[in-house]
Amino acid sequence: MRVRCGGAAGGRHAVLHLENVLTELHAVTIRDGLAFPNYRTGWEDGRPLDPEAPGYAKTLLDHLAWWAAALRAARDAAPYPA
Protein backbone atom coordinates (compact mmCIF):
# COMPACT_ATOMS: atom_id res chain seq x y z
CA MET A 1 0.00 0.00 0.00
CA ARG A 2 1.36 3.38 -0.92
CA VAL A 3 0.14 6.55 0.62
CA ARG A 4 2.59 9.33 0.10
CA CYS A 5 2.83 13.04 0.52
CA GLY A 6 5.49 15.60 -0.12
CA GLY A 7 6.46 18.34 -2.50
CA ALA A 8 5.79 18.38 -6.22
CA ALA A 9 6.66 14.69 -6.62
CA GLY A 10 4.41 13.70 -3.71
CA GLY A 11 7.04 11.50 -2.09
CA ARG A 12 7.30 9.35 -5.22
CA HIS A 13 11.06 8.83 -5.00
CA ALA A 14 10.93 7.67 -1.39
CA VAL A 15 8.17 5.19 -2.25
CA LEU A 16 10.14 3.76 -5.18
CA HIS A 17 13.16 3.13 -2.96
CA LEU A 18 11.02 1.57 -0.24
CA GLU A 19 9.40 -0.82 -2.73
CA ASN A 20 12.85 -2.29 -3.47
CA VAL A 21 13.45 -2.86 0.24
CA LEU A 22 10.05 -4.49 0.68
CA THR A 23 10.66 -6.78 -2.29
CA GLU A 24 13.87 -8.02 -0.67
CA LEU A 25 11.84 -8.78 2.47
CA HIS A 26 9.36 -10.84 0.41
CA ALA A 27 6.58 -8.36 1.14
CA VAL A 28 3.76 -7.94 -1.33
CA THR A 29 3.28 -4.40 -2.58
CA ILE A 30 0.17 -2.95 -4.14
CA ARG A 31 0.55 -1.17 -7.45
CA ASP A 32 -2.15 1.42 -6.85
CA GLY A 33 -1.28 4.25 -4.56
CA LEU A 34 -2.60 7.43 -3.10
CA ALA A 35 -0.46 10.53 -3.47
CA PHE A 36 -0.82 13.98 -2.01
CA PRO A 37 1.66 16.21 -3.83
CA ASN A 38 2.07 19.69 -2.40
CA TYR A 39 0.22 18.59 0.70
CA ARG A 40 0.65 21.96 2.39
CA THR A 41 -1.59 23.65 -0.18
CA GLY A 42 -3.74 20.71 -1.30
CA TRP A 43 -5.84 20.36 1.86
CA GLU A 44 -8.62 22.36 3.43
CA ASP A 45 -10.35 21.60 6.73
CA GLY A 46 -8.59 18.23 6.95
CA ARG A 47 -9.72 17.06 3.51
CA PRO A 48 -7.82 16.83 0.24
CA LEU A 49 -8.87 19.33 -2.43
CA ASP A 50 -8.52 16.71 -5.18
CA PRO A 51 -12.10 15.54 -5.81
CA GLU A 52 -10.84 12.17 -7.03
CA ALA A 53 -8.93 11.34 -3.81
CA PRO A 54 -11.84 9.37 -2.22
CA GLY A 55 -12.06 7.16 -5.33
CA TYR A 56 -8.32 6.52 -5.28
CA ALA A 57 -8.51 5.71 -1.58
CA LYS A 58 -11.37 3.24 -2.15
CA THR A 59 -9.44 1.46 -4.92
CA LEU A 60 -6.36 1.23 -2.72
CA LEU A 61 -8.29 -0.11 0.27
CA ASP A 62 -10.23 -2.61 -1.89
CA HIS A 63 -6.96 -3.98 -3.24
CA LEU A 64 -5.47 -4.10 0.25
CA ALA A 65 -8.47 -6.07 1.53
CA TRP A 66 -8.23 -8.50 -1.39
CA TRP A 67 -4.52 -9.11 -0.82
CA ALA A 68 -5.03 -9.50 2.93
CA ALA A 69 -7.65 -12.22 2.37
CA ALA A 70 -5.59 -13.95 -0.34
CA LEU A 71 -2.42 -13.97 1.73
CA ARG A 72 -4.27 -15.15 4.83
CA ALA A 73 -5.69 -18.09 2.87
CA ALA A 74 -2.27 -18.88 1.42
CA ARG A 75 -0.65 -18.80 4.88
CA ASP A 76 -3.34 -21.13 6.22
CA ALA A 77 -2.84 -23.54 3.31
CA ALA A 78 0.96 -23.63 3.49
CA PRO A 79 3.48 -21.61 5.48
CA TYR A 80 5.78 -19.35 3.49
CA PRO A 81 9.08 -21.19 2.90
CA ALA A 82 11.91 -19.61 4.83
C-alpha positions as YAML, in Angstrom:
chain: A
units: angstrom
residues:
- id: 1
  name: MET
  ca: [0.00, 0.00, 0.00]
- id: 2
  name: ARG
  ca: [1.36, 3.38, -0.92]
- id: 3
  name: VAL
  ca: [0.14, 6.55, 0.62]
- id: 4
  name: ARG
  ca: [2.59, 9.33, 0.10]
- id: 5
  name: CYS
  ca: [2.83, 13.04, 0.52]
- id: 6
  name: GLY
  ca: [5.49, 15.60, -0.12]
- id: 7
  name: GLY
  ca: [6.46, 18.34, -2.50]
- id: 8
  name: ALA
  ca: [5.79, 18.38, -6.22]
- id: 9
  name: ALA
  ca: [6.66, 14.69, -6.62]
- id: 10
  name: GLY
  ca: [4.41, 13.70, -3.71]
- id: 11
  name: GLY
  ca: [7.04, 11.50, -2.09]
- id: 12
  name: ARG
  ca: [7.30, 9.35, -5.22]
- id: 13
  name: HIS
  ca: [11.06, 8.83, -5.00]
- id: 14
  name: ALA
  ca: [10.93, 7.67, -1.39]
- id: 15
  name: VAL
  ca: [8.17, 5.19, -2.25]
- id: 16
  name: LEU
  ca: [10.14, 3.76, -5.18]
- id: 17
  name: HIS
  ca: [13.16, 3.13, -2.96]
- id: 18
  name: LEU
  ca: [11.02, 1.57, -0.24]
- id: 19
  name: GLU
  ca: [9.40, -0.82, -2.73]
- id: 20
  name: ASN
  ca: [12.85, -2.29, -3.47]
- id: 21
  name: VAL
  ca: [13.45, -2.86, 0.24]
- id: 22
  name: LEU
  ca: [10.05, -4.49, 0.68]
- id: 23
  name: THR
  ca: [10.66, -6.78, -2.29]
- id: 24
  name: GLU
  ca: [13.87, -8.02, -0.67]
- id: 25
  name: LEU
  ca: [11.84, -8.78, 2.47]
- id: 26
  name: HIS
  ca: [9.36, -10.84, 0.41]
- id: 27
  name: ALA
  ca: [6.58, -8.36, 1.14]
- id: 28
  name: VAL
  ca: [3.76, -7.94, -1.33]
- id: 29
  name: THR
  ca: [3.28, -4.40, -2.58]
- id: 30
  name: ILE
  ca: [0.17, -2.95, -4.14]
- id: 31
  name: ARG
  ca: [0.55, -1.17, -7.45]
- id: 32
  name: ASP
  ca: [-2.15, 1.42, -6.85]
- id: 33
  name: GLY
  ca: [-1.28, 4.25, -4.56]
- id: 34
  name: LEU
  ca: [-2.60, 7.43, -3.10]
- id: 35
  name: ALA
  ca: [-0.46, 10.53, -3.47]
- id: 36
  name: PHE
  ca: [-0.82, 13.98, -2.01]
- id: 37
  name: PRO
  ca: [1.66, 16.21, -3.83]
- id: 38
  name: ASN
  ca: [2.07, 19.69, -2.40]
- id: 39
  name: TYR
  ca: [0.22, 18.59, 0.70]
- id: 40
  name: ARG
  ca: [0.65, 21.96, 2.39]
- id: 41
  name: THR
  ca: [-1.59, 23.65, -0.18]
- id: 42
  name: GLY
  ca: [-3.74, 20.71, -1.30]
- id: 43
  name: TRP
  ca: [-5.84, 20.36, 1.86]
- id: 44
  name: GLU
  ca: [-8.62, 22.36, 3.43]
- id: 45
  name: ASP
  ca: [-10.35, 21.60, 6.73]
- id: 46
  name: GLY
  ca: [-8.59, 18.23, 6.95]
- id: 47
  name: ARG
  ca: [-9.72, 17.06, 3.51]
- id: 48
  name: PRO
  ca: [-7.82, 16.83, 0.24]
- id: 49
  name: LEU
  ca: [-8.87, 19.33, -2.43]
- id: 50
  name: ASP
  ca: [-8.52, 16.71, -5.18]
- id: 51
  name: PRO
  ca: [-12.10, 15.54, -5.81]
- id: 52
  name: GLU
  ca: [-10.84, 12.17, -7.03]
- id: 53
  name: ALA
  ca: [-8.93, 11.34, -3.81]
- id: 54
  name: PRO
  ca: [-11.84, 9.37, -2.22]
- id: 55
  name: GLY
  ca: [-12.06, 7.16, -5.33]
- id: 56
  name: TYR
  ca: [-8.32, 6.52, -5.28]
- id: 57
  name: ALA
  ca: [-8.51, 5.71, -1.58]
- id: 58
  name: LYS
  ca: [-11.37, 3.24, -2.15]
- id: 59
  name: THR
  ca: [-9.44, 1.46, -4.92]
- id: 60
  name: LEU
  ca: [-6.36, 1.23, -2.72]
- id: 61
  name: LEU
  ca: [-8.29, -0.11, 0.27]
- id: 62
  name: ASP
  ca: [-10.23, -2.61, -1.89]
- id: 63
  name: HIS
  ca: [-6.96, -3.98, -3.24]
- id: 64
  name: LEU
  ca: [-5.47, -4.10, 0.25]
- id: 65
  name: ALA
  ca: [-8.47, -6.07, 1.53]
- id: 66
  name: TRP
  ca: [-8.23, -8.50, -1.39]
- id: 67
  name: TRP
  ca: [-4.52, -9.11, -0.82]
- id: 68
  name: ALA
  ca: [-5.03, -9.50, 2.93]
- id: 69
  name: ALA
  ca: [-7.65, -12.22, 2.37]
- id: 70
  name: ALA
  ca: [-5.59, -13.95, -0.34]
- id: 71
  name: LEU
  ca: [-2.42, -13.97, 1.73]
- id: 72
  name: ARG
  ca: [-4.27, -15.15, 4.83]
- id: 73
  name: ALA
  ca: [-5.69, -18.09, 2.87]
- id: 74
  name: ALA
  ca: [-2.27, -18.88, 1.42]
- id: 75
  name: ARG
  ca: [-0.65, -18.80, 4.88]
- id: 76
  name: ASP
  ca: [-3.34, -21.13, 6.22]
- id: 77
  name: ALA
  ca: [-2.84, -23.54, 3.31]
- id: 78
  name: ALA
  ca: [0.96, -23.63, 3.49]
- id: 79
  name: PRO
  ca: [3.48, -21.61, 5.48]
- id: 80
  name: TYR
  ca: [5.78, -19.35, 3.49]
- id: 81
  name: PRO
  ca: [9.08, -21.19, 2.90]
- id: 82
  name: ALA
  ca: [11.91, -19.61, 4.83]
...
